Amino acid sequence: MRATTIRQQISTPARVGGWLRAFWPPLLTFLLVIGLWEAAVRGLSIPLYLLPAPSQIVATFMERPGYLLRIGLATLSNALAGCAIGCTLGALVAALCVRWPIAADGIVPLAVAASAVPIIALAPLMGIWLGSISPASKIGVVAVMTFFPTLVSVYRGLISPRADALLLMRSYAAPPRDVFTRLRAPAALPFFFSALRVCTTLSMIGAVVAEFFGGPQNALGVYIKTQAGILRTREAWSAILVACLLGLAFYLLVLVAERIAMPWRKEQ
Amino acid sequence: MDTPIIEFDRVSKIYSSGGGPITALHDVSLRIAAGEFVALIGPSGCGKSTLMRLIGDLEQPSGGSVRVKSKTPEQARRDRDYGIVFQAPVLYDWRTVSRNVELPLEIMGRPKEQRRERALSLLRLVGLGDFADAYPHQLSGGMQQRAAIARALSFEPSILLMDEPFGALDEITRERMQLELLNIWSGANPRPTVIFVTHSIPEAVFLADRVVVMSPRPGRVQRVIPVDLSRPRTYETREDPRFFALVTEVRECLRTAE
Ligand SMILES: Nc1ncnc2c1ncn2[C@@H]1O[C@H](COP(=O)(O)OP(=O)(O)O)[C@@H](O)[C@H]1O
Ligand SMILES: [Mg+2]
């Protein structure tokens, strides 16, 4: 029997079935929570300024979907840019740490500590340094937030190959460049993507929260803060809805990229 | 013996560890001829892996000298004289089976078509012709180890270093693999020299031209037992009275070595 046929036989129905099984329970839970929320707001007559019902939030969103999506995309692009910068630099510094272990001894423990620190607290300072209205300060916050977890995770991935795997390379008299590109880097890919998944969430949070401390009028964080400030709760919630949808889309994008980049993990 | 391909002259190896120095090998002298199949046997911790690693320039001796093809082991390694197989297959899980076999050839800069062709013919040789495009995790342990052997053979090294390659396999798979290894080895032209570490007595006798019996603390060569069983060896070899006699001889030798 050929390996490919075995693979197809097992996986096609199993994968669809598995996907459905994995997909339904959270969807049901989600619908249940939304239903309870809707019922609670209506049944307990909760005032609108405290908590609008989901149906009201969606209706508010539908009044000006174009505008909300446009300011959402402005914020998302800050998140994307910051995440790209932070993750790239994090991976680069991790590679340098592998090349110069002395640097790793100094940098990696600090990066581990920095990953546990609420870097978002830097947001107001970033405003002072890079201009509170300009996107640069938001991108800066996101870049710093994503830099440390990526560095730590990619570094762990790069040093993950076992002694035997490295000895094999030595027995081929492989130059350091080959050891890096053919062993360390591919071994670090799963670590990189698990960092990236965390970083998508972090960067959406970072971008929105950074805008609470100032930003251009047409930005999600600014809109949420302004609307909440004048008790226009429905409007604030409709923007939060957009933030959630865009964050999810970003996350799914990373999942798809992960599958494409690591085909060998598909059936594991 | 004509000029040996591997020559140990009063070699010792001392590891420095947290609990003080450990003498892994003491005063080992040994000569191995080109094309020979040599089994290293001894209780665990007696320095078998260390001896193999000294040949392959994966460790450096603390005293004495190791020569490989009249060169230093380092020079031999740079000349890509060694194919290594460990107890674990150590396949790279992001590469398909055939691209794992191609890995050394890629590093050595061989052209793409030649690599692929070589990998496919080796995989057919080890019975994995249909699994060239599978990923390692889709293979059983025995199949993975076959792929590892194909990878070690891919660049036609003159010396094959095998450290308990069948140690993780079940007895039935193991006996089949021993036979296959001998077929591959005797079919190769020229035959590689094989250094085969094991702690199975029948395995050592079945495979080798000579069995090097080692004793522990500190690791020394206790005795070298020539195996005068005819080749090719087959399933019947294991039923030969001479086979039993040799197994007994190795066992006795191991017991007195303690
Ligand atoms: N890298 C090392 N550092 C310290 N001690 C080691 C190292 N490698 C092996 N040893 C010690 O050297 C001795 C021989 O080890 P080894 O060659 O692996 O034996 P074997 O392969 O026969 O089981 C053992 O006592 C082991 O603990
Ligand atoms: Mg060993």
XYZ file of C-alpha atoms and ligand atoms in Angstrom:
554
model
C 0.000 0.000 0.000
C 1.302 3.453 -0.819
C 1.844 5.971 1.927
C -0.195 8.604 0.118
C -3.263 6.392 -0.176
C -3.071 5.469 3.473
C -2.882 9.126 4.334
C -5.899 10.022 2.209
C -7.950 7.118 3.492
C -7.453 7.998 7.096
C -7.546 11.708 6.956
C -10.251 12.997 4.629
C -13.348 11.768 6.512
C -11.559 11.821 9.848
C -10.479 15.411 9.347
C -13.954 16.659 8.397
C -15.533 14.713 11.260
C -12.912 15.967 13.692
C -13.398 19.501 12.501
C -17.165 19.300 13.017
C -16.722 17.756 16.438
C -14.276 20.478 17.376
C -16.424 23.220 15.879
C -19.902 22.597 17.273
C -19.385 22.658 21.064
C -17.809 26.140 21.194
C -20.335 27.479 18.685
C -23.221 26.169 20.789
C -21.685 27.603 23.945
C -21.233 30.936 22.203
C -24.868 31.039 21.054
C -26.025 30.061 24.535
C -24.055 32.895 26.159
C -25.385 35.409 23.621
C -28.923 34.115 24.203
C -28.591 34.443 27.994
C -27.162 37.946 27.589
C -30.079 38.981 25.344
C -32.625 37.444 27.742
C -31.013 39.005 30.810
C -30.948 42.505 29.341
C -34.574 42.279 28.249
C -35.899 40.342 31.261
C -34.170 42.443 33.921
C -34.713 45.688 31.985
C -31.057 46.634 32.306
C -30.673 50.291 31.305
C -29.142 50.831 27.880
C -26.175 52.865 29.157
C -25.117 49.963 31.408
C -25.348 47.067 28.983
C -27.040 46.917 25.580
C -28.402 43.620 24.283
C -26.458 41.823 21.544
C -29.240 42.541 19.056
C -28.940 46.276 19.783
C -25.173 46.144 19.342
C -25.501 44.467 15.964
C -28.205 46.941 14.927
C -25.961 49.846 15.901
C -23.129 48.322 13.914
C -25.397 47.958 10.879
C -26.184 51.704 10.983
C -22.646 52.582 9.907
C -20.734 49.406 9.091
C -18.482 51.151 6.533
C -17.219 53.740 8.991
C -16.662 51.226 11.799
C -14.792 48.836 9.548
C -12.672 51.685 8.181
C -11.528 52.826 11.633
C -11.155 49.162 12.568
C -8.817 48.592 9.664
C -6.779 51.660 10.624
C -6.233 50.136 14.069
C -5.662 46.669 12.648
C -2.970 47.994 10.334
C -1.131 49.439 13.350
C -1.434 46.057 15.030
C -0.138 44.274 11.929
C 2.761 46.669 11.434
C 3.776 46.513 15.109
C 3.457 42.738 15.185
C 5.535 42.385 12.016
C 8.270 44.610 13.428
C 8.256 43.030 16.904
C 8.186 39.425 15.682
C 10.849 39.975 13.018
C 13.195 41.706 15.439
C 12.469 39.098 18.115
C 13.336 36.255 15.741
C 16.463 38.086 14.557
C 17.750 38.683 18.074
C 16.993 35.040 18.918
C 19.142 33.982 15.957
C 21.952 36.258 17.141
C 21.684 34.726 20.611
C 22.232 31.276 19.110
C 25.205 32.552 17.126
C 26.763 34.214 20.189
C 25.844 32.226 23.319
C 27.402 34.919 25.515
C 24.739 37.333 24.284
C 22.085 34.706 25.028
C 23.210 34.429 28.653
C 22.566 38.134 29.093
C 19.549 38.672 26.881
C 17.321 35.603 27.216
C 16.640 35.736 30.991
C 15.839 39.436 30.668
C 13.487 38.732 27.774
C 11.741 36.056 29.828
C 11.242 38.613 32.592
C 10.126 41.285 30.127
C 7.499 38.900 28.707
C 5.865 38.833 32.128
C 5.791 42.622 32.512
C 2.681 44.639 31.500
C 4.390 46.480 28.660
C 1.094 48.117 27.727
C 1.859 50.495 30.624
C 4.409 52.074 28.302
C 1.643 53.355 26.042
C 1.445 56.906 27.461
C 5.246 57.208 27.310
C 5.312 56.010 23.720
C 2.900 58.879 23.035
C 5.459 61.305 24.425
C 8.341 59.763 22.487
C 6.721 59.110 19.136
C 3.787 61.557 19.112
C 0.470 60.696 20.689
C -1.578 61.268 17.518
C 0.740 59.508 15.088
C 0.407 55.778 14.392
C 4.104 55.406 15.253
C 3.390 55.353 18.993
C 0.771 52.573 18.587
C 3.051 50.574 16.334
C 5.838 51.094 18.867
C 3.750 49.732 21.760
C 2.730 46.679 19.755
C 6.286 46.065 18.542
C 7.654 46.111 22.098
C 4.814 43.881 23.342
C 5.420 41.217 20.684
C 9.214 41.428 20.617
C 9.932 39.659 23.908
C 7.635 36.623 23.671
C 8.811 36.007 20.098
C 12.458 36.272 21.118
C 12.040 33.793 23.969
C 9.990 31.305 21.990
C 12.117 31.359 18.832
C 15.287 31.073 20.889
C 13.887 27.962 22.573
C 13.030 26.568 19.160
C 16.466 27.269 17.726
C 18.181 25.416 20.562
C 15.613 22.590 20.583
C 17.457 20.131 18.268
C 18.810 17.215 20.273
C 22.502 16.413 20.552
C 22.213 13.539 18.059
C 20.672 15.779 15.409
C 23.558 18.224 15.794
C 26.151 15.427 15.777
C 24.742 14.223 12.464
C 25.386 17.675 11.019
C 28.879 17.545 12.445
C 29.493 14.162 10.814
C 28.563 15.697 7.438
C 31.063 18.479 8.163
C 28.138 20.873 7.598
C 29.055 24.566 7.708
C 27.276 26.653 10.402
C 25.023 28.185 7.753
C 23.636 24.746 6.867
C 23.192 23.811 10.515
C 21.101 26.951 10.893
C 18.997 26.796 7.745
C 18.519 23.024 7.552
C 18.208 22.153 11.243
C 17.752 24.994 13.722
C 15.419 27.200 11.699
C 12.941 24.485 10.667
C 13.029 23.088 14.213
C 12.093 26.573 15.463
C 9.137 27.035 13.088
C 6.506 25.470 15.416
C 7.834 27.638 18.261
C 7.699 30.719 16.042
C 4.099 30.084 15.092
C 2.962 29.448 18.646
C 4.568 32.788 19.558
C 2.864 34.413 16.586
C -0.540 33.178 17.739
C -0.021 34.768 21.140
C 1.292 37.904 19.457
C -1.769 38.410 17.227
C -3.922 38.688 20.334
C -1.366 40.840 22.118
C -1.025 43.193 19.182
C -4.760 43.779 18.789
C -5.009 44.542 22.528
C -1.927 46.752 22.309
C -3.166 48.729 19.333
C -6.646 49.397 20.790
C -5.469 50.200 24.306
C -2.672 52.451 23.029
C -5.339 54.517 21.267
C -7.097 55.097 24.595
C -4.168 57.403 25.379
C -4.657 59.414 22.222
C -4.685 58.940 18.501
C -6.320 60.151 15.312
C -10.115 60.588 15.358
C -10.619 57.660 13.011
C -9.305 54.891 15.196
C -11.107 52.132 17.077
C -9.616 52.810 20.510
C -10.285 56.541 20.298
C -13.861 55.901 19.172
C -14.555 53.411 21.968
C -13.131 55.762 24.588
C -15.012 58.831 23.313
C -18.354 57.025 23.009
C -17.990 55.374 26.412
C -17.072 58.759 27.892
C -20.425 60.217 26.879
C -22.301 57.032 27.879
C -23.103 56.069 24.299
C -22.629 52.447 25.296
C -24.203 50.923 22.183
C -21.776 52.772 19.926
C -18.817 51.749 22.075
C -19.954 48.121 21.975
C -20.380 48.161 18.218
C -16.729 49.212 17.919
C -15.710 46.491 20.394
C -17.553 44.033 18.153
C -15.433 45.212 15.219
C -12.271 44.823 17.288
C -13.255 41.239 18.117
C -14.049 40.357 14.511
C -10.802 41.828 13.187
C -8.781 40.161 15.956
C -10.358 36.811 15.061
C -9.654 37.354 11.370
C -6.003 38.123 12.156
C -5.764 34.982 14.271
C -7.293 32.807 11.566
C -4.842 34.260 9.058
C -1.982 33.098 11.269
C -3.527 29.628 11.590
C -3.761 29.331 7.804
C -0.166 30.542 7.368
C 0.906 27.977 9.945
C -0.704 25.131 8.036
C 0.867 26.225 4.782
C 4.320 26.710 6.322
C 4.360 23.365 8.146
C 2.728 20.750 5.905
C 4.307 17.892 7.870
C 2.233 18.799 10.926
C -1.084 18.508 9.123
C -1.904 14.986 10.234
C -0.130 14.936 13.553
C 46.685 -7.451 8.701
C 47.390 -5.099 5.785
C 47.323 -1.381 6.499
C 44.430 -0.872 8.898
C 41.759 1.701 8.043
C 41.270 2.489 11.736
C 44.090 2.352 14.241
C 43.856 2.938 18.015
C 47.186 3.231 19.756
C 47.006 3.232 23.579
C 43.975 5.500 23.568
C 42.394 6.754 26.737
C 39.449 9.027 27.296
C 38.726 10.828 30.525
C 35.554 12.872 30.912
C 35.540 15.611 33.469
C 32.160 15.629 35.142
C 30.589 17.219 38.205
C 31.496 14.230 40.388
C 35.161 14.194 39.329
C 36.919 12.711 36.296
C 35.491 9.546 34.700
C 37.851 7.233 32.829
C 35.682 6.010 29.985
C 38.498 4.292 28.061
C 41.879 3.129 29.308
C 44.801 2.098 27.124
C 42.829 0.827 24.150
C 44.779 -0.457 21.158
C 42.849 -1.807 18.210
C 43.288 -2.167 14.446
C 40.438 -2.536 12.021
C 40.905 -3.521 8.386
C 39.148 -1.895 5.441
C 35.848 -3.569 4.639
C 35.694 -5.322 7.988
C 32.513 -5.654 10.036
C 33.410 -5.185 13.706
C 30.967 -5.466 16.598
C 31.682 -3.729 19.916
C 30.007 -5.412 22.848
C 30.081 -4.873 26.586
C 27.893 -3.869 29.528
C 26.500 -0.352 29.394
C 28.921 2.313 30.546
C 31.998 0.393 29.364
C 32.835 3.016 26.729
C 31.434 1.525 23.504
C 29.823 4.760 22.388
C 32.897 6.672 23.452
C 35.119 4.463 21.312
C 32.802 4.977 18.349
C 32.698 8.709 18.913
C 36.471 8.908 19.023
C 36.632 7.292 15.588
C 34.052 9.721 14.236
C 35.681 12.842 15.716
C 32.616 13.474 17.856
C 34.941 13.331 20.895
C 38.694 13.845 21.260
C 40.991 11.342 23.015
C 42.676 12.362 26.277
C 45.749 10.252 25.476
C 47.152 8.047 22.744
C 46.347 8.411 19.080
C 43.506 7.508 16.747
C 44.246 7.328 13.016
C 41.648 6.825 10.340
C 42.849 6.099 6.799
C 46.237 7.385 8.007
C 44.587 10.738 8.797
C 43.355 12.339 11.966
C 39.688 11.576 12.681
C 38.983 15.270 12.141
C 40.464 15.195 8.658
C 38.495 12.014 7.917
C 35.318 13.718 9.085
C 36.007 16.728 6.873
C 36.568 14.277 3.994
C 33.123 12.831 4.771
C 34.390 9.343 5.487
C 31.715 8.608 8.117
C 28.098 7.584 7.893
C 26.526 7.521 11.355
C 23.425 5.718 12.631
C 22.314 6.245 16.216
C 19.888 4.259 18.335
C 17.182 6.835 17.612
C 16.550 7.392 13.891
C 16.934 11.202 14.287
C 15.036 11.928 11.082
C 14.152 15.587 10.612
C 10.377 15.586 10.927
C 9.863 18.530 8.550
C 11.442 16.614 5.679
C 9.868 13.778 3.740
C 11.634 10.437 3.952
C 13.415 10.920 0.641
C 14.490 14.464 1.513
C 15.890 13.126 4.781
C 17.996 10.709 2.775
C 19.034 13.570 0.506
C 20.100 15.793 3.416
C 23.825 14.877 3.437
C 23.918 15.149 -0.350
C 22.382 18.634 -0.185
C 25.015 19.733 2.287
C 27.687 18.246 0.068
C 26.337 20.216 -2.881
C 25.288 17.368 -5.175
C 22.936 18.276 -8.040
C 19.231 17.935 -7.395
C 18.290 15.186 -9.858
C 21.233 13.055 -8.779
C 20.197 13.435 -5.118
C 16.637 12.414 -5.726
C 17.654 9.452 -7.868
C 20.152 8.259 -5.266
C 17.601 8.629 -2.446
C 14.946 6.677 -4.334
C 17.271 3.818 -5.206
C 18.488 3.586 -1.595
C 14.929 3.646 -0.285
C 14.054 0.796 -2.631
C 17.102 -1.041 -1.319
C 15.900 -0.749 2.286
C 12.309 -1.572 1.333
C 10.877 1.931 1.630
C 10.376 2.605 -2.080
C 6.695 3.419 -1.555
C 7.296 5.778 1.343
C 9.626 8.285 -0.302
C 7.128 11.137 0.008
C 5.749 10.231 3.437
C 6.773 12.155 6.525
C 8.785 10.328 9.225
C 5.934 10.301 11.751
C 3.911 8.178 9.331
C 6.498 5.381 9.553
C 6.986 2.689 12.189
C 10.152 2.649 14.297
C 11.758 -0.051 12.161
C 10.953 1.811 8.949
C 12.378 5.032 10.385
C 15.594 3.249 11.266
C 15.812 1.891 7.719
C 15.499 5.429 6.414
C 18.283 6.467 8.788
C 20.485 3.718 7.372
C 19.694 4.839 3.828
C 20.639 8.384 4.835
C 23.963 7.194 6.250
C 24.715 5.303 3.044
C 23.629 8.096 0.702
C 27.049 9.658 0.213
C 28.898 6.321 0.113
C 31.036 6.835 3.208
C 33.895 4.377 3.610
C 33.158 3.893 7.311
C 29.768 3.200 8.861
C 29.464 3.949 12.594
C 26.377 2.369 14.132
C 25.579 2.893 17.830
C 22.976 0.313 18.893
C 20.957 1.005 15.739
C 18.501 -1.825 16.390
C 18.399 -1.366 20.166
C 14.883 0.080 20.154
C 13.351 -2.549 17.848
C 11.454 -5.703 18.745
C 13.250 -9.033 18.373
C 11.532 -10.066 15.123
C 12.104 -6.759 13.345
C 15.590 -6.770 14.692
C 16.558 -10.125 13.169
C 15.126 -9.074 9.818
C 17.032 -5.800 9.933
C 20.285 -7.610 10.722
C 19.882 -9.700 7.610
C 19.011 -6.659 5.508
C 21.989 -4.747 6.833
C 24.311 -7.600 5.832
C 22.745 -7.716 2.372
C 23.239 -3.986 1.903
C 26.763 -4.128 3.256
C 27.910 -7.056 1.129
C 26.180 -5.594 -1.932
C 28.046 -2.295 -1.666
C 31.120 -1.826 -3.804
C 33.486 -1.124 -2.185
C 32.205 -2.507 1.106
C 32.207 0.047 3.884
C 33.987 -0.740 7.124
C 31.330 -1.118 9.827
C 31.732 -0.426 13.531
C 28.599 -1.764 15.162
C 27.876 -1.153 18.847
C 25.435 -3.537 20.486
C 24.712 -5.262 23.751
C 23.092 -8.243 22.161
C 25.483 -11.199 22.020
C 23.708 -13.093 19.192
C 23.492 -9.872 17.183
C 27.228 -9.266 17.509
C 28.102 -12.836 16.492
C 25.600 -12.950 13.647
C 26.798 -9.730 12.031
C 30.493 -9.384 12.665
C 33.817 -10.593 11.314
C 35.259 -9.872 14.741
C 33.625 -9.189 18.096
C 35.459 -6.758 20.351
C 34.519 -7.565 23.945
C 34.914 -4.628 26.292
C 35.062 -4.526 30.072
C 33.953 -1.684 32.337
C 35.585 0.627 34.891
C 37.746 1.664 33.210
C 36.700 0.707 29.682
C 39.231 -1.659 28.125
C 39.313 -4.163 25.317
C 38.939 -7.495 27.076
C 39.352 -9.694 24.043
C 38.828 -9.734 20.294
C 36.985 -12.840 19.112
C 37.132 -13.671 15.387
C 33.862 -15.008 13.977
C 34.585 -17.802 11.517
C 31.020 -18.276 10.276
C 30.775 -18.340 6.492
C 29.096 -15.574 4.520
C 26.501 -14.872 3.322
C 24.820 -15.372 6.668
C 21.208 -16.484 6.612
C 18.446 -17.471 8.998
C 20.100 -20.915 9.138
C 23.310 -19.344 10.466
C 21.541 -18.840 13.791
C 20.960 -22.596 14.028
C 24.559 -23.515 13.241
C 26.315 -25.234 16.204
C 29.327 -22.995 15.532
C 27.071 -19.965 16.043
C 26.074 -21.272 19.486
C 29.677 -22.031 20.332
C 30.682 -18.456 19.482
C 27.748 -16.978 21.392
C 28.823 -19.012 24.408
C 32.418 -17.898 24.000
C 31.420 -14.215 23.927
C 29.130 -14.716 26.910
C 31.860 -16.403 28.957
C 34.251 -13.645 28.041
C 31.756 -10.963 29.133
C 31.215 -12.750 32.415
C 34.894 -12.979 33.280
C 35.244 -9.331 32.279
C 33.055 -8.184 35.171
N 29.819 13.529 27.836
C 30.131 12.795 28.927
N 30.462 13.421 30.087
C 30.785 12.714 31.195
N 30.781 11.371 31.244
C 30.459 10.692 30.141
C 30.109 11.367 28.924
N 29.830 10.442 27.980
C 30.007 9.239 28.593
N 30.387 9.378 29.876
C 30.702 8.294 30.814
O 31.679 7.491 30.220
C 31.407 6.126 30.452
C 31.288 5.387 29.122
O 30.146 5.869 28.441
P 29.673 5.306 27.031
O 30.817 5.367 26.082
O 28.448 6.039 26.636
O 29.339 3.781 27.375
P 28.463 2.724 26.595
O 28.152 3.270 25.233
O 29.297 1.502 26.564
O 27.229 2.504 27.401
C 30.152 6.062 31.282
O 30.516 5.907 32.626
C 29.495 7.404 31.058
O 28.788 7.796 32.197
Mg 26.268 3.772 24.361
